[in-house]
Amino acid sequence: MKLIDNISKLLKIEKSELLKKFELPENASKIDFLNKLGVYSVFDSKEELTEYISKKTKNIQQKFEEFEKQKVLFEAEKENLKSLNEILNSNFQKAINSEIKKIDFVKKIEFKDLDFEDLDFENLNSSILNQAQKNGWKIKEKPQNLEIQNDSNQENVFYFKNGGVTKY
């Protein structure tokens, strides 16, 4: 083994004597010798060290490249979801604004004025009306024509919600 040979030359003692001082057998490996020294790792040559570092960094580089690919995919997915969210928000706002316009409030009520947690999307109109009642939003009254035929004198009568009556 090159390590033990080099150390024995530096100390100017025989290899067998060095192994004896370290209480190692003749066929001891480099790892056995390093364990006696309490050393984690020693490389016999610069090439071995370079190869070791290269293997370690190669694995890390591969993982880094995989993470970069995943990052690109996640960014693309994030943009897709953001775009979809904007479309859904726009459609959501249009649907709610359409219902608000159907109600015809006295004061202009906007999308942002609503409490979305209280909205019932299966019955949006009545849900908005309930919020209007809670918040004191007034609704313009439109005359509702109720046509009633009076069978006795064959007249048509319109009753308006505000109390007016007209005959024709």
PDB file of C-alpha atoms in Angstrom:
ATOM      1  CA  MET A   1       0.000   0.000   0.000  1.00  0.00           C
ATOM      2  CA  LYS A   2       1.384   3.336  -1.133  1.00  0.00           C
ATOM      3  CA  LEU A   3       0.434   5.302   1.986  1.00  0.00           C
ATOM      4  CA  ILE A   4       2.211   2.961   4.391  1.00  0.00           C
ATOM      5  CA  ASP A   5       5.235   2.768   2.060  1.00  0.00           C
ATOM      6  CA  ASN A   6       5.534   6.558   1.905  1.00  0.00           C
ATOM      7  CA  ILE A   7       5.214   6.983   5.668  1.00  0.00           C
ATOM      8  CA  SER A   8       7.843   4.303   6.338  1.00  0.00           C
ATOM      9  CA  LYS A   9      10.245   6.035   3.915  1.00  0.00           C
ATOM     10  CA  LEU A  10       9.672   9.412   5.549  1.00  0.00           C
ATOM     11  CA  LEU A  11      10.240   7.982   9.010  1.00  0.00           C
ATOM     12  CA  LYS A  12      13.193   5.924   7.697  1.00  0.00           C
ATOM     13  CA  ILE A  13      11.899   2.665   9.138  1.00  0.00           C
ATOM     14  CA  GLU A  14      10.883  -0.594   7.564  1.00  0.00           C
ATOM     15  CA  LYS A  15       7.271  -1.118   6.520  1.00  0.00           C
ATOM     16  CA  SER A  16       6.949  -4.157   8.816  1.00  0.00           C
ATOM     17  CA  GLU A  17       8.238  -2.122  11.752  1.00  0.00           C
ATOM     18  CA  LEU A  18       5.698   0.628  11.037  1.00  0.00           C
ATOM     19  CA  LEU A  19       2.867  -1.910  10.882  1.00  0.00           C
ATOM     20  CA  LYS A  20       4.077  -3.446  14.147  1.00  0.00           C
ATOM     21  CA  LYS A  21       4.071  -0.025  15.889  1.00  0.00           C
ATOM     22  CA  PHE A  22       0.499   0.518  14.721  1.00  0.00           C
ATOM     23  CA  GLU A  23      -0.421  -3.039  15.692  1.00  0.00           C
ATOM     24  CA  LEU A  24      -1.540  -3.875  12.159  1.00  0.00           C
ATOM     25  CA  PRO A  25      -1.114  -7.144  10.244  1.00  0.00           C
ATOM     26  CA  GLU A  26       1.060  -7.313   7.084  1.00  0.00           C
ATOM     27  CA  ASN A  27      -2.013  -7.397   4.865  1.00  0.00           C
ATOM     28  CA  ALA A  28      -3.589  -4.311   6.518  1.00  0.00           C
ATOM     29  CA  SER A  29      -5.544  -2.020   4.257  1.00  0.00           C
ATOM     30  CA  LYS A  30      -5.339   1.727   3.973  1.00  0.00           C
ATOM     31  CA  ILE A  31      -8.643   2.006   5.861  1.00  0.00           C
ATOM     32  CA  ASP A  32      -7.254  -0.049   8.773  1.00  0.00           C
ATOM     33  CA  PHE A  33      -4.240   2.248   8.921  1.00  0.00           C
ATOM     34  CA  LEU A  34      -6.394   5.388   8.750  1.00  0.00           C
ATOM     35  CA  ASN A  35      -8.644   4.061  11.511  1.00  0.00           C
ATOM     36  CA  LYS A  36      -5.591   3.693  13.739  1.00  0.00           C
ATOM     37  CA  LEU A  37      -4.703   7.324  12.959  1.00  0.00           C
ATOM     38  CA  GLY A  38      -8.285   8.458  13.583  1.00  0.00           C
ATOM     39  CA  VAL A  39      -8.489   9.943  10.086  1.00  0.00           C
ATOM     40  CA  TYR A  40     -11.637   9.905   7.973  1.00  0.00           C
ATOM     41  CA  SER A  41     -10.099   9.897   4.537  1.00  0.00           C
ATOM     42  CA  VAL A  42      -6.730  10.206   2.821  1.00  0.00           C
ATOM     43  CA  PHE A  43      -6.116   9.908  -0.894  1.00  0.00           C
ATOM     44  CA  ASP A  44      -2.999   8.325  -2.362  1.00  0.00           C
ATOM     45  CA  SER A  45      -2.920  10.696  -5.284  1.00  0.00           C
ATOM     46  CA  LYS A  46      -4.308  13.943  -6.545  1.00  0.00           C
ATOM     47  CA  GLU A  47      -6.199  11.978  -9.209  1.00  0.00           C
ATOM     48  CA  GLU A  48      -8.007   9.900  -6.576  1.00  0.00           C
ATOM     49  CA  LEU A  49      -9.009  13.064  -4.730  1.00  0.00           C
ATOM     50  CA  THR A  50     -10.168  14.678  -7.968  1.00  0.00           C
ATOM     51  CA  GLU A  51     -12.169  11.575  -8.877  1.00  0.00           C
ATOM     52  CA  TYR A  52     -13.767  11.453  -5.422  1.00  0.00           C
ATOM     53  CA  ILE A  53     -14.746  15.128  -5.549  1.00  0.00           C
ATOM     54  CA  SER A  54     -15.972  14.725  -9.121  1.00  0.00           C
ATOM     55  CA  LYS A  55     -18.271  11.830  -8.140  1.00  0.00           C
ATOM     56  CA  LYS A  56     -19.707  13.768  -5.223  1.00  0.00           C
ATOM     57  CA  THR A  57     -20.243  16.965  -7.187  1.00  0.00           C
ATOM     58  CA  LYS A  58     -21.655  15.049 -10.169  1.00  0.00           C
ATOM     59  CA  ASN A  59     -24.474  13.710  -8.005  1.00  0.00           C
ATOM     60  CA  ILE A  60     -25.127  17.158  -6.608  1.00  0.00           C
ATOM     61  CA  GLN A  61     -24.996  18.692 -10.094  1.00  0.00           C
ATOM     62  CA  GLN A  62     -27.518  16.126 -11.372  1.00  0.00           C
ATOM     63  CA  LYS A  63     -29.844  16.884  -8.474  1.00  0.00           C
ATOM     64  CA  PHE A  64     -29.419  20.603  -9.074  1.00  0.00           C
ATOM     65  CA  GLU A  65     -30.313  20.170 -12.762  1.00  0.00           C
ATOM     66  CA  GLU A  66     -33.383  18.122 -11.797  1.00  0.00           C
ATOM     67  CA  PHE A  67     -34.443  20.857  -9.380  1.00  0.00           C
ATOM     68  CA  GLU A  68     -33.958  23.483 -12.087  1.00  0.00           C
ATOM     69  CA  LYS A  69     -36.176  21.479 -14.463  1.00  0.00           C
ATOM     70  CA  GLN A  70     -38.801  21.109 -11.733  1.00  0.00           C
ATOM     71  CA  LYS A  71     -38.575  24.821 -11.024  1.00  0.00           C
ATOM     72  CA  VAL A  72     -39.256  25.639 -14.686  1.00  0.00           C
ATOM     73  CA  LEU A  73     -42.232  23.247 -14.709  1.00  0.00           C
ATOM     74  CA  PHE A  74     -43.596  24.716 -11.485  1.00  0.00           C
ATOM     75  CA  GLU A  75     -43.201  28.265 -12.807  1.00  0.00           C
ATOM     76  CA  ALA A  76     -45.093  27.332 -15.982  1.00  0.00           C
ATOM     77  CA  GLU A  77     -47.820  25.666 -13.913  1.00  0.00           C
ATOM     78  CA  LYS A  78     -47.944  28.695 -11.634  1.00  0.00           C
ATOM     79  CA  GLU A  79     -48.461  30.980 -14.651  1.00  0.00           C
ATOM     80  CA  ASN A  80     -51.168  28.669 -16.019  1.00  0.00           C
ATOM     81  CA  LEU A  81     -52.957  28.665 -12.674  1.00  0.00           C
ATOM     82  CA  LYS A  82     -52.593  32.430 -12.383  1.00  0.00           C
ATOM     83  CA  SER A  83     -54.113  32.886 -15.844  1.00  0.00           C
ATOM     84  CA  LEU A  84     -56.937  30.467 -15.046  1.00  0.00           C
ATOM     85  CA  ASN A  85     -57.550  32.264 -11.748  1.00  0.00           C
ATOM     86  CA  GLU A  86     -57.824  35.599 -13.564  1.00  0.00           C
ATOM     87  CA  ILE A  87     -60.312  34.133 -16.056  1.00  0.00           C
ATOM     88  CA  LEU A  88     -62.391  32.582 -13.270  1.00  0.00           C
ATOM     89  CA  ASN A  89     -62.297  35.827 -11.275  1.00  0.00           C
ATOM     90  CA  SER A  90     -63.426  37.780 -14.313  1.00  0.00           C
ATOM     91  CA  ASN A  91     -66.298  35.366 -14.989  1.00  0.00           C
ATOM     92  CA  PHE A  92     -67.210  35.394 -11.309  1.00  0.00           C
ATOM     93  CA  GLN A  93     -67.303  39.205 -11.267  1.00  0.00           C
ATOM     94  CA  LYS A  94     -69.387  39.329 -14.447  1.00  0.00           C
ATOM     95  CA  ALA A  95     -71.943  36.892 -13.018  1.00  0.00           C
ATOM     96  CA  ILE A  96     -72.251  38.806  -9.744  1.00  0.00           C
ATOM     97  CA  ASN A  97     -72.370  42.212 -11.462  1.00  0.00           C
ATOM     98  CA  SER A  98     -75.103  40.890 -13.746  1.00  0.00           C
ATOM     99  CA  GLU A  99     -77.179  39.881 -10.719  1.00  0.00           C
ATOM    100  CA  ILE A 100     -76.519  43.240  -9.040  1.00  0.00           C
ATOM    101  CA  LYS A 101     -77.741  45.077 -12.172  1.00  0.00           C
ATOM    102  CA  LYS A 102     -80.926  42.990 -12.222  1.00  0.00           C
ATOM    103  CA  ILE A 103     -81.774  44.206  -8.724  1.00  0.00           C
ATOM    104  CA  ASP A 104     -81.355  47.961  -9.491  1.00  0.00           C
ATOM    105  CA  PHE A 105     -80.214  49.443  -6.187  1.00  0.00           C
ATOM    106  CA  VAL A 106     -80.789  53.129  -5.339  1.00  0.00           C
ATOM    107  CA  LYS A 107     -77.121  53.616  -4.495  1.00  0.00           C
ATOM    108  CA  LYS A 108     -74.623  51.970  -6.817  1.00  0.00           C
ATOM    109  CA  ILE A 109     -73.556  48.657  -5.293  1.00  0.00           C
ATOM    110  CA  GLU A 110     -70.392  47.084  -6.620  1.00  0.00           C
ATOM    111  CA  PHE A 111     -68.833  43.656  -6.614  1.00  0.00           C
ATOM    112  CA  LYS A 112     -66.393  44.617  -3.854  1.00  0.00           C
ATOM    113  CA  ASP A 113     -69.256  45.697  -1.541  1.00  0.00           C
ATOM    114  CA  LEU A 114     -70.493  42.129  -1.128  1.00  0.00           C
ATOM    115  CA  ASP A 115     -69.441  39.681   1.565  1.00  0.00           C
ATOM    116  CA  PHE A 116     -68.512  36.646  -0.515  1.00  0.00           C
ATOM    117  CA  GLU A 117     -68.664  34.243   2.404  1.00  0.00           C
ATOM    118  CA  ASP A 118     -72.399  34.932   2.702  1.00  0.00           C
ATOM    119  CA  LEU A 119     -73.150  34.378  -0.987  1.00  0.00           C
ATOM    120  CA  ASP A 120     -75.172  31.347  -1.950  1.00  0.00           C
ATOM    121  CA  PHE A 121     -74.206  30.597  -5.527  1.00  0.00           C
ATOM    122  CA  GLU A 122     -77.183  28.338  -6.086  1.00  0.00           C
ATOM    123  CA  ASN A 123     -79.508  31.242  -5.342  1.00  0.00           C
ATOM    124  CA  LEU A 124     -77.358  34.277  -6.027  1.00  0.00           C
ATOM    125  CA  ASN A 125     -80.159  36.810  -6.433  1.00  0.00           C
ATOM    126  CA  SER A 126     -81.796  36.139  -3.071  1.00  0.00           C
ATOM    127  CA  SER A 127     -78.374  35.928  -1.446  1.00  0.00           C
ATOM    128  CA  ILE A 128     -77.549  39.437  -2.699  1.00  0.00           C
ATOM    129  CA  LEU A 129     -80.979  40.644  -1.549  1.00  0.00           C
ATOM    130  CA  ASN A 130     -80.306  39.230   1.933  1.00  0.00           C
ATOM    131  CA  GLN A 131     -77.034  41.147   2.088  1.00  0.00           C
ATOM    132  CA  ALA A 132     -78.841  44.259   0.871  1.00  0.00           C
ATOM    133  CA  GLN A 133     -81.299  43.918   3.730  1.00  0.00           C
ATOM    134  CA  LYS A 134     -78.500  43.388   6.277  1.00  0.00           C
ATOM    135  CA  ASN A 135     -76.549  46.388   4.967  1.00  0.00           C
ATOM    136  CA  GLY A 136     -79.540  48.653   4.470  1.00  0.00           C
ATOM    137  CA  TRP A 137     -79.119  48.995   0.711  1.00  0.00           C
ATOM    138  CA  LYS A 138     -82.303  50.365  -0.800  1.00  0.00           C
ATOM    139  CA  ILE A 139     -83.784  48.990  -3.987  1.00  0.00           C
ATOM    140  CA  LYS A 140     -85.579  51.167  -6.537  1.00  0.00           C
ATOM    141  CA  GLU A 141     -89.224  50.246  -6.689  1.00  0.00           C
ATOM    142  CA  LYS A 142     -90.534  49.559 -10.131  1.00  0.00           C
ATOM    143  CA  PRO A 143     -94.288  49.581 -10.613  1.00  0.00           C
ATOM    144  CA  GLN A 144     -95.480  46.063 -10.986  1.00  0.00           C
ATOM    145  CA  ASN A 145     -98.536  45.723 -13.109  1.00  0.00           C
ATOM    146  CA  LEU A 146    -100.942  43.224 -11.748  1.00  0.00           C
ATOM    147  CA  GLU A 147    -103.687  42.676 -14.257  1.00  0.00           C
ATOM    148  CA  ILE A 148    -106.892  41.508 -12.684  1.00  0.00           C
ATOM    149  CA  GLN A 149    -110.003  40.912 -14.676  1.00  0.00           C
ATOM    150  CA  ASN A 150    -113.151  41.774 -12.928  1.00  0.00           C
ATOM    151  CA  ASP A 151    -115.651  39.206 -14.123  1.00  0.00           C
ATOM    152  CA  SER A 152    -118.689  41.195 -13.024  1.00  0.00           C
ATOM    153  CA  ASN A 153    -118.195  44.248 -15.233  1.00  0.00           C
ATOM    154  CA  GLN A 154    -115.489  42.936 -17.610  1.00  0.00           C
ATOM    155  CA  GLU A 155    -112.968  45.701 -16.802  1.00  0.00           C
ATOM    156  CA  ASN A 156    -109.242  45.287 -16.657  1.00  0.00           C
ATOM    157  CA  VAL A 157    -107.652  46.881 -13.623  1.00  0.00           C
ATOM    158  CA  PHE A 158    -103.935  47.500 -13.018  1.00  0.00           C
ATOM    159  CA  TYR A 159    -102.779  47.708  -9.437  1.00  0.00           C
ATOM    160  CA  PHE A 160     -99.383  49.322  -8.912  1.00  0.00           C
ATOM    161  CA  LYS A 161     -97.159  48.389  -6.035  1.00  0.00           C
ATOM    162  CA  ASN A 162     -97.140  51.983  -4.817  1.00  0.00           C
ATOM    163  CA  GLY A 163    -100.905  51.853  -4.389  1.00  0.00           C
ATOM    164  CA  GLY A 164    -102.134  53.349  -7.660  1.00  0.00           C
ATOM    165  CA  VAL A 165    -104.993  51.764  -9.583  1.00  0.00           C
ATOM    166  CA  THR A 166    -105.948  52.285 -13.166  1.00  0.00           C
ATOM    167  CA  LYS A 167    -108.768  50.915 -15.301  1.00  0.00           C
ATOM    168  CA  TYR A 168    -109.040  50.451 -19.007  1.00  0.00           C
TER     169      TYR A 168
END
